[in-house]
Amino acid sequence: MFLRKWPQKIPNPFFLIHASLTQFDYIYIYIYIYVYVCVIKRSYLFLFFSEGFISNMSVHRQYFPDDEDEKGAAIRKYNSHIKSHETLICDPGAQNYGPYILHGIQEKYLMRFCCCCCCISQPVNCMSCAVRALADPSHQRAGTNLRYFEQLLSKELRARGQSQQEPADERPIQLDTYERPKDYLPEREVYEALCRGEGVKMTQKRRSRLFCRYQDGNRSPRLLLKPMKEEDEWDSPHIVRYLEALSDEEIEKIKELAKPNLARATVRDPKTGVLTVAHYRVSKSAWLEGEDDPVIARVNQRIEDITGLSVDTAELLQVANYGVGGQYEPHYDFSRKDEPDAFVSLGTGNRVATFLNYMSDVEAGGATVFPDFGAAIWPRKGTAVFWYNLFKSGEGDYRTRHAACPVLVGSKWVSNKWIHERGQEFRRPCGLTEVD
């Protein structure tokens, strides 16, 4: 939906963004402020397309945002704790969010950019955010600009017959450091740092223990002539990546099968075991059976050959699409001791392992991160990663708590297979200790 290059004729005031912000890739910055407005206010969509697109509107209508998109965008916008002002670094107290930032931009560019924002958003919210983005607290024009735009908003509210805001305070404004409110996620700072590519605990000593090899699945007949290329991503817990796990043709077929069934992704309620939506998971997903197409059956068989684990009791192949802002905050794939009924309806035991296929490259964001031990695994189309969620004793490995980082630019496609305990008794026998 969002273009990497703007059309030839750009209606004002969007021209200001295209013409002025030459110091950085403006699409990174603009997309966050526009994404919610574009989804909710569908009338803005015509700005992005040519007359040829409009003449074929009935053909393209199927790709427009639906009610699920609106709901997901609203949840991402209002319920997520990574708000747009934190992502864009529109305040001096959160300047460590990587290259997608505003600080350091000359004031005239910043002010022009925010003037454009005000045309599609709320003037004071945008401009007050922009003014506070100026890193110098003693900036002489900052307070004046803020009061000016507050007065503009007051006039607009009066014209609409709405209640007037409090008159602007003429006293100098103190540009304080932003402090993030505490929330339910204890490792949020670590999680977000890893998503930015910071804090990855990959030392030279640990790197020396990582190897690559050919994997034939314990001499599986289907892998003897063409073994898989296996790379270590992490030593403990052991996480591996398989190269060329899916071909481009298989990826396109899986997407084709999944698209008609994509719906808001759900999570399993730990108390009831029922699938339900959650604000901390923003994506669309679909489930594919081996009987749906020979490609799905072939992928399932390949997963069994590579891992040596039975997929007869595994869950269906889940296909997920993360758009801009799509994410899945830190979570466990397995059920904990205080969630005894999480998978009772399946009758196949706990999730012993996760096999995750990356079906697209992501221009920015979208990493799979493990906050407990500081690992970040970046998507590479056609590859797959695999790890065990349980020790051989059946106890959960709490180090495997992981997250899907927000997609900043692009679209992320993945498919995963959750492999369960039943059927693995002789394929992965118990160890001698609890943590083997």
Coordinates of C-alpha atoms in Angstrom, one line a residue:
M1 CA 0.0 0.0 0.0
F2 CA 2.8 2.4 0.8
L3 CA 5.0 3.4 -2.0
R4 CA 8.8 3.6 -1.9
K5 CA 8.6 6.5 -4.4
W6 CA 6.0 9.2 -4.5
P7 CA 3.9 9.9 -7.7
Q8 CA 4.9 12.6 -10.1
K9 CA 2.1 14.9 -9.0
I10 CA 2.1 15.3 -5.2
P11 CA -0.7 17.4 -3.7
N12 CA 0.2 20.0 -1.2
P13 CA 1.1 19.9 1.6
F14 CA 2.9 16.5 1.0
F15 CA 5.2 18.2 -1.5
L16 CA 7.1 19.8 1.5
I17 CA 8.1 16.4 2.7
H18 CA 9.3 15.3 -0.7
A19 CA 11.1 18.6 -1.4
S20 CA 12.7 19.4 1.9
L21 CA 13.6 16.3 3.8
T22 CA 16.7 15.4 1.8
Q23 CA 18.8 14.5 4.8
F24 CA 17.2 11.1 5.3
D25 CA 14.8 8.6 3.8
Y26 CA 11.6 10.4 4.5
I27 CA 9.5 7.3 4.0
Y28 CA 10.9 5.9 7.3
I29 CA 9.6 8.9 9.2
Y30 CA 6.5 9.7 7.3
I31 CA 5.0 6.2 7.3
Y32 CA 4.5 6.0 11.1
I33 CA 2.4 9.2 11.3
Y34 CA 0.4 8.4 8.2
V35 CA -0.2 4.6 8.6
Y36 CA -3.0 4.9 11.2
V37 CA -4.7 7.9 9.4
C38 CA -4.5 6.1 6.1
V39 CA -6.1 2.9 7.5
I40 CA -8.9 4.6 9.4
K41 CA -9.6 7.5 7.0
R42 CA -9.9 5.5 3.7
S43 CA -10.7 8.6 1.8
Y44 CA -7.0 9.6 1.9
L45 CA -6.0 6.6 -0.2
F46 CA -6.5 8.4 -3.4
L47 CA -3.5 10.5 -2.6
F48 CA -1.2 7.5 -3.3
F49 CA -2.5 6.4 -6.6
S50 CA -2.8 7.6 -10.2
E51 CA -6.0 8.0 -12.3
G52 CA -5.4 4.6 -13.8
F53 CA -5.7 3.0 -10.3
I54 CA -8.9 4.9 -9.6
S55 CA -10.5 3.8 -12.9
N56 CA -10.0 0.2 -11.8
M57 CA -11.1 0.8 -8.2
S58 CA -13.4 -2.2 -8.2
V59 CA -10.6 -4.5 -9.1
H60 CA -8.3 -3.2 -6.4
R61 CA -11.0 -2.9 -3.7
Q62 CA -10.1 -6.4 -2.4
Y63 CA -6.7 -5.1 -1.3
F64 CA -8.2 -2.2 0.8
P65 CA -8.1 -2.3 4.6
D66 CA -11.0 -4.1 6.1
D67 CA -12.5 -4.0 9.6
E68 CA -9.8 -6.3 10.9
D69 CA -7.1 -4.0 9.6
E70 CA -8.8 -1.0 11.2
K71 CA -9.1 -2.8 14.5
G72 CA -5.5 -4.0 14.4
A73 CA -4.2 -0.5 13.5
A74 CA -6.2 1.0 16.4
I75 CA -4.9 -1.5 18.8
R76 CA -1.3 -0.9 17.6
K77 CA -1.7 2.8 17.8
Y78 CA -3.4 3.1 21.2
N79 CA -2.6 0.0 23.2
S80 CA 1.0 -0.6 22.3
H81 CA 3.6 0.9 24.6
I82 CA 5.9 1.7 21.6
K83 CA 4.1 4.8 20.6
S84 CA 4.9 6.8 17.5
H85 CA 6.6 9.5 19.4
E86 CA 9.0 7.0 20.8
T87 CA 9.6 5.3 17.5
L88 CA 10.3 8.6 15.8
I89 CA 12.3 10.0 18.7
C90 CA 10.2 13.1 19.0
D91 CA 11.6 13.9 22.4
P92 CA 15.1 14.3 23.8
G93 CA 14.7 11.5 26.4
A94 CA 14.4 8.7 23.9
Q95 CA 17.2 9.3 21.4
N96 CA 18.5 5.7 21.2
Y97 CA 16.1 4.2 18.7
G98 CA 18.6 3.7 15.9
P99 CA 18.6 5.3 12.5
Y100 CA 14.9 6.2 12.2
I101 CA 15.1 9.4 14.2
L102 CA 14.5 13.1 14.0
H103 CA 17.1 14.6 16.3
G104 CA 20.0 16.2 14.5
I105 CA 17.8 17.5 11.7
Q106 CA 18.0 21.2 11.0
E107 CA 15.1 23.1 12.6
K108 CA 13.7 24.4 9.4
Y109 CA 13.3 20.9 8.0
L110 CA 11.8 19.6 11.3
M111 CA 9.3 22.4 11.4
R112 CA 8.3 21.9 7.7
F113 CA 7.8 18.2 8.3
C114 CA 5.6 18.8 11.3
C115 CA 3.6 21.4 9.4
C116 CA 2.7 18.7 7.0
C117 CA 1.8 16.3 9.8
C118 CA -0.6 18.9 11.2
C119 CA -2.6 18.8 8.0
I120 CA -3.5 15.2 8.6
S121 CA -3.2 14.9 12.4
Q122 CA -3.8 17.1 15.4
P123 CA -1.7 20.2 15.3
V124 CA -0.7 20.6 18.9
N125 CA 0.1 16.9 19.4
C126 CA 2.4 16.9 16.4
M127 CA 4.0 20.3 16.9
S128 CA 4.4 20.0 20.6
C129 CA 6.1 16.7 20.0
A130 CA 8.3 18.3 17.3
V131 CA 9.3 21.2 19.5
R132 CA 10.3 18.9 22.2
A133 CA 12.4 17.0 19.7
L134 CA 14.8 19.9 19.5
A135 CA 17.7 18.7 21.6
D136 CA 18.7 22.1 23.0
P137 CA 16.4 23.0 25.9
S138 CA 17.4 26.7 25.7
H139 CA 16.2 27.0 22.1
Q140 CA 14.5 30.4 21.9
R141 CA 11.9 29.6 19.3
A142 CA 10.7 26.3 20.8
G143 CA 8.3 27.8 23.3
T144 CA 7.0 30.4 20.9
N145 CA 6.2 27.8 18.2
L146 CA 4.4 25.6 20.7
R147 CA 2.2 28.4 22.0
Y148 CA 1.5 29.5 18.4
F149 CA 0.1 26.1 17.4
E150 CA -1.8 25.7 20.6
Q151 CA -3.6 28.9 19.7
L152 CA -4.3 27.6 16.2
L153 CA -6.0 24.6 17.6
S154 CA -8.1 26.6 20.1
K155 CA -9.4 28.7 17.2
E156 CA -10.2 25.5 15.2
L157 CA -12.1 24.0 18.2
R158 CA -14.1 27.2 18.7
A159 CA -15.0 27.2 15.0
R160 CA -16.3 23.6 15.3
G161 CA -18.3 24.5 18.4
Q162 CA -16.2 22.3 20.6
S163 CA -15.0 23.1 24.1
Q164 CA -12.0 25.4 24.1
Q165 CA -8.7 24.3 25.5
E166 CA -7.0 26.0 28.3
P167 CA -5.4 29.2 27.2
A168 CA -1.7 28.9 26.4
D169 CA 0.5 29.6 29.3
E170 CA 2.9 32.4 28.5
R171 CA 5.5 31.2 31.0
P172 CA 8.6 29.7 29.5
I173 CA 8.2 26.0 28.8
Q174 CA 10.5 23.5 30.5
L175 CA 11.6 20.9 28.0
D176 CA 11.9 18.0 30.5
T177 CA 13.3 14.5 29.7
Y178 CA 10.7 12.0 28.7
E179 CA 10.2 9.2 31.2
R180 CA 8.5 6.0 30.0
P181 CA 5.6 4.8 32.3
K182 CA 6.0 1.4 33.8
D183 CA 4.0 -1.4 32.1
Y184 CA 3.4 -5.1 32.3
L185 CA 6.5 -6.1 30.4
P186 CA 9.5 -6.3 32.7
E187 CA 12.1 -6.8 29.9
R188 CA 10.7 -4.1 27.7
E189 CA 14.0 -2.0 27.7
V190 CA 16.0 -5.1 26.7
Y191 CA 13.5 -6.2 24.1
E192 CA 13.4 -2.8 22.4
A193 CA 17.2 -2.5 22.5
L194 CA 17.6 -5.8 20.8
C195 CA 15.1 -4.8 18.1
R196 CA 17.3 -1.8 17.4
G197 CA 20.3 -4.1 17.1
E198 CA 21.7 -3.0 20.4
G199 CA 22.7 -5.2 23.4
V200 CA 23.3 -8.4 21.4
K201 CA 25.5 -10.5 23.6
M202 CA 27.5 -12.2 20.9
T203 CA 31.1 -12.3 22.2
Q204 CA 34.1 -13.6 20.4
K205 CA 34.3 -16.5 22.8
R206 CA 30.7 -17.4 22.0
R207 CA 31.2 -16.9 18.3
S208 CA 34.1 -19.3 18.3
R209 CA 31.7 -22.1 19.4
L210 CA 29.4 -21.6 16.4
F211 CA 29.8 -23.8 13.4
C212 CA 28.1 -24.6 10.1
R213 CA 27.6 -28.1 8.8
Y214 CA 25.6 -30.4 6.5
Q215 CA 22.6 -32.0 8.1
D216 CA 21.2 -35.2 6.7
G217 CA 18.6 -35.7 9.5
N218 CA 20.3 -38.8 10.9
R219 CA 20.7 -40.3 7.4
S220 CA 17.1 -39.6 6.2
P221 CA 16.7 -41.0 2.7
R222 CA 15.3 -37.7 1.5
L223 CA 18.4 -35.8 2.7
L224 CA 21.2 -38.1 1.8
L225 CA 21.8 -36.8 -1.7
K226 CA 21.0 -33.2 -0.8
P227 CA 21.6 -32.5 2.9
M228 CA 20.5 -29.2 4.5
K229 CA 23.0 -26.4 5.2
E230 CA 22.8 -25.8 8.9
E231 CA 24.3 -22.8 10.8
D232 CA 24.6 -22.2 14.5
E233 CA 22.9 -19.0 15.5
W234 CA 23.4 -19.4 19.3
D235 CA 25.2 -21.9 21.5
S236 CA 23.0 -22.1 24.6
P237 CA 20.2 -22.6 24.2
H238 CA 21.1 -24.1 20.9
I239 CA 19.4 -22.2 18.0
V240 CA 20.2 -23.2 14.4
R241 CA 19.3 -21.7 11.0
Y242 CA 18.7 -23.8 7.9
L243 CA 19.6 -22.3 4.5
E244 CA 17.4 -22.9 1.4
A245 CA 14.7 -24.4 3.6
L246 CA 12.0 -23.1 1.2
S247 CA 12.2 -22.4 -2.5
D248 CA 10.7 -19.2 -4.0
E249 CA 8.1 -21.3 -5.7
E250 CA 7.1 -22.9 -2.4
I251 CA 6.9 -19.5 -0.7
E252 CA 4.6 -18.1 -3.3
K253 CA 2.4 -21.1 -3.2
I254 CA 2.1 -21.0 0.6
K255 CA 1.2 -17.2 0.4
E256 CA -1.3 -17.9 -2.3
L257 CA -3.0 -20.6 -0.1
A258 CA -2.9 -18.5 3.0
K259 CA -4.1 -15.1 1.7
P260 CA -7.9 -16.0 1.4
N261 CA -7.9 -17.2 5.0
L262 CA -5.8 -14.5 6.7
A263 CA -7.5 -13.2 9.8
R264 CA -6.4 -11.3 13.0
A265 CA -3.8 -13.5 14.7
T266 CA -4.8 -15.1 18.0
V267 CA -3.1 -16.4 21.1
R268 CA -4.1 -19.4 23.3
D269 CA -5.6 -18.2 26.6
P270 CA -3.4 -19.8 29.3
K271 CA -6.3 -20.4 31.6
T272 CA -9.0 -21.8 29.2
G273 CA -6.9 -22.9 26.3
V274 CA -9.3 -21.0 23.9
L275 CA -7.8 -19.0 21.1
T276 CA -8.4 -15.2 21.5
V277 CA -7.0 -11.9 20.1
A278 CA -4.5 -10.0 22.1
H279 CA -3.2 -6.4 21.8
Y280 CA 0.4 -7.6 22.2
R281 CA 0.2 -9.6 18.9
V282 CA -0.5 -7.5 15.8
S283 CA -0.5 -9.6 12.7
K284 CA -2.7 -11.8 10.4
S285 CA -2.5 -15.5 10.3
A286 CA -3.9 -18.6 8.6
W287 CA -3.6 -22.3 9.2
L288 CA -2.8 -24.8 6.4
E289 CA -3.2 -28.5 6.4
G290 CA -1.1 -31.0 4.5
E291 CA -4.2 -32.0 2.5
D292 CA -4.6 -28.5 1.2
D293 CA -1.8 -28.8 -1.3
P294 CA 1.1 -31.1 -2.1
V295 CA 3.5 -28.2 -1.3
I296 CA 2.2 -28.1 2.4
A297 CA 2.6 -31.9 2.7
R298 CA 6.1 -31.6 1.3
V299 CA 7.1 -28.8 3.7
N300 CA 5.7 -30.8 6.7
Q301 CA 7.7 -33.8 5.6
R302 CA 10.9 -31.7 5.2
I303 CA 10.5 -30.4 8.8
E304 CA 10.2 -34.0 10.1
D305 CA 13.3 -35.1 8.1
I306 CA 15.4 -32.1 9.3
T307 CA 14.5 -32.2 13.0
G308 CA 14.1 -36.0 13.4
L309 CA 10.8 -35.3 15.2
S310 CA 7.4 -36.6 14.3
V311 CA 5.0 -34.0 12.9
D312 CA 1.9 -36.3 13.1
T313 CA 1.0 -34.6 16.4
A314 CA 2.2 -31.2 15.5
E315 CA -0.1 -28.2 15.0
L316 CA -1.0 -27.2 11.5
L317 CA 1.4 -25.0 9.5
Q318 CA 0.7 -21.4 10.6
V319 CA 1.3 -18.6 8.1
A320 CA 1.6 -15.1 9.5
N321 CA 1.9 -11.7 7.9
Y322 CA 3.2 -8.7 9.8
G323 CA 2.6 -5.3 8.1
V324 CA 4.1 -2.0 9.2
G325 CA 4.0 -1.9 13.0
G326 CA 3.2 -5.6 13.2
Q327 CA 4.8 -7.3 16.2
Y328 CA 4.5 -10.1 18.8
E329 CA 5.8 -9.0 22.2
P330 CA 7.9 -11.4 24.4
H331 CA 6.1 -14.6 25.0
Y332 CA 6.7 -18.4 25.5
D333 CA 5.7 -20.9 22.9
F334 CA 5.2 -23.6 25.6
S335 CA 2.7 -23.7 28.4
R336 CA 4.0 -23.2 31.9
K337 CA 3.1 -25.1 35.1
D338 CA 0.4 -22.5 36.0
E339 CA -1.2 -23.1 32.6
P340 CA -2.1 -26.8 32.8
D341 CA -5.0 -26.5 30.4
A342 CA -3.3 -24.6 27.6
F343 CA -3.1 -27.6 25.2
V344 CA -5.4 -30.1 26.9
S345 CA -7.9 -30.0 24.1
L346 CA -5.2 -31.1 21.6
G347 CA -4.2 -34.1 23.6
T348 CA -0.7 -34.0 22.3
G349 CA 1.2 -32.6 25.3
N350 CA 3.3 -29.4 25.4
R351 CA 5.1 -27.7 22.5
V352 CA 8.5 -29.3 22.5
A353 CA 10.1 -27.4 19.6
T354 CA 9.5 -24.5 17.2
F355 CA 10.4 -24.5 13.5
L356 CA 10.1 -21.0 12.0
N357 CA 10.4 -20.3 8.2
Y358 CA 11.2 -16.8 7.0
M359 CA 9.3 -16.2 3.7
S360 CA 10.4 -12.7 3.0
D361 CA 13.3 -10.3 3.6
V362 CA 12.4 -7.2 5.8
E363 CA 13.8 -3.8 4.9
A364 CA 13.9 -2.6 8.5
G365 CA 12.8 -4.3 11.8
G366 CA 11.1 -7.7 12.1
A367 CA 13.9 -9.5 14.0
T368 CA 13.2 -12.5 16.3
V369 CA 14.8 -11.6 19.6
F370 CA 15.5 -13.5 22.8
P371 CA 15.7 -11.0 25.7
D372 CA 16.8 -13.5 28.3
F373 CA 20.2 -14.1 26.7
G374 CA 20.5 -11.2 24.3
A375 CA 20.1 -12.8 20.9
A376 CA 18.7 -11.3 17.7
I377 CA 17.9 -13.3 14.6
W378 CA 17.2 -11.3 11.5
P379 CA 14.8 -12.6 8.7
R380 CA 16.4 -14.0 5.6
K381 CA 14.0 -15.2 2.9
G382 CA 14.1 -18.9 2.3
T383 CA 15.8 -19.8 5.6
A384 CA 14.4 -21.3 8.8
V385 CA 15.4 -21.3 12.5
F386 CA 14.8 -24.1 15.0
W387 CA 15.0 -24.4 18.7
Y388 CA 13.7 -26.6 21.5
N389 CA 11.2 -25.1 24.0
L390 CA 11.5 -28.0 26.5
F391 CA 14.4 -29.8 28.0
K392 CA 14.5 -33.6 27.5
S393 CA 12.9 -34.0 30.9
G394 CA 9.8 -32.1 29.7
E395 CA 10.6 -29.1 31.8
G396 CA 10.2 -25.7 30.1
D397 CA 13.3 -23.8 29.0
Y398 CA 12.4 -20.3 30.2
R399 CA 15.4 -18.9 28.3
T400 CA 13.4 -19.3 25.1
R401 CA 11.1 -16.4 25.8
H402 CA 11.2 -14.5 22.5
A403 CA 9.5 -11.8 20.5
A404 CA 8.9 -10.6 16.9
C405 CA 10.1 -7.1 16.7
P406 CA 7.9 -4.4 15.0
V407 CA 8.2 -4.2 11.2
L408 CA 9.5 -0.7 10.4
V409 CA 9.6 -0.8 6.6
G410 CA 8.3 -3.6 4.4
S411 CA 6.2 -6.7 5.1
K412 CA 7.2 -9.8 7.0
W413 CA 5.9 -13.3 6.0
V414 CA 6.7 -16.3 8.2
S415 CA 5.3 -19.8 8.6
N416 CA 5.9 -21.9 11.7
K417 CA 5.4 -25.4 12.9
W418 CA 4.9 -26.1 16.6
I419 CA 6.0 -29.7 17.3
H420 CA 4.4 -31.4 20.4
E421 CA 5.6 -34.0 22.9
R422 CA 3.4 -36.9 21.8
G423 CA 5.2 -39.2 19.3
Q424 CA 8.7 -38.1 20.4
E425 CA 9.2 -40.6 23.1
F426 CA 11.8 -42.6 21.1
R427 CA 13.0 -39.8 18.9
R428 CA 14.0 -37.6 21.8
P429 CA 14.3 -39.7 24.9
C430 CA 14.5 -38.2 28.4
G431 CA 17.9 -37.1 29.7
L432 CA 19.5 -38.0 33.0
T433 CA 18.9 -34.7 34.7
E434 CA 16.2 -32.1 34.7
V435 CA 18.0 -29.7 32.4
D436 CA 19.6 -32.1 29.9

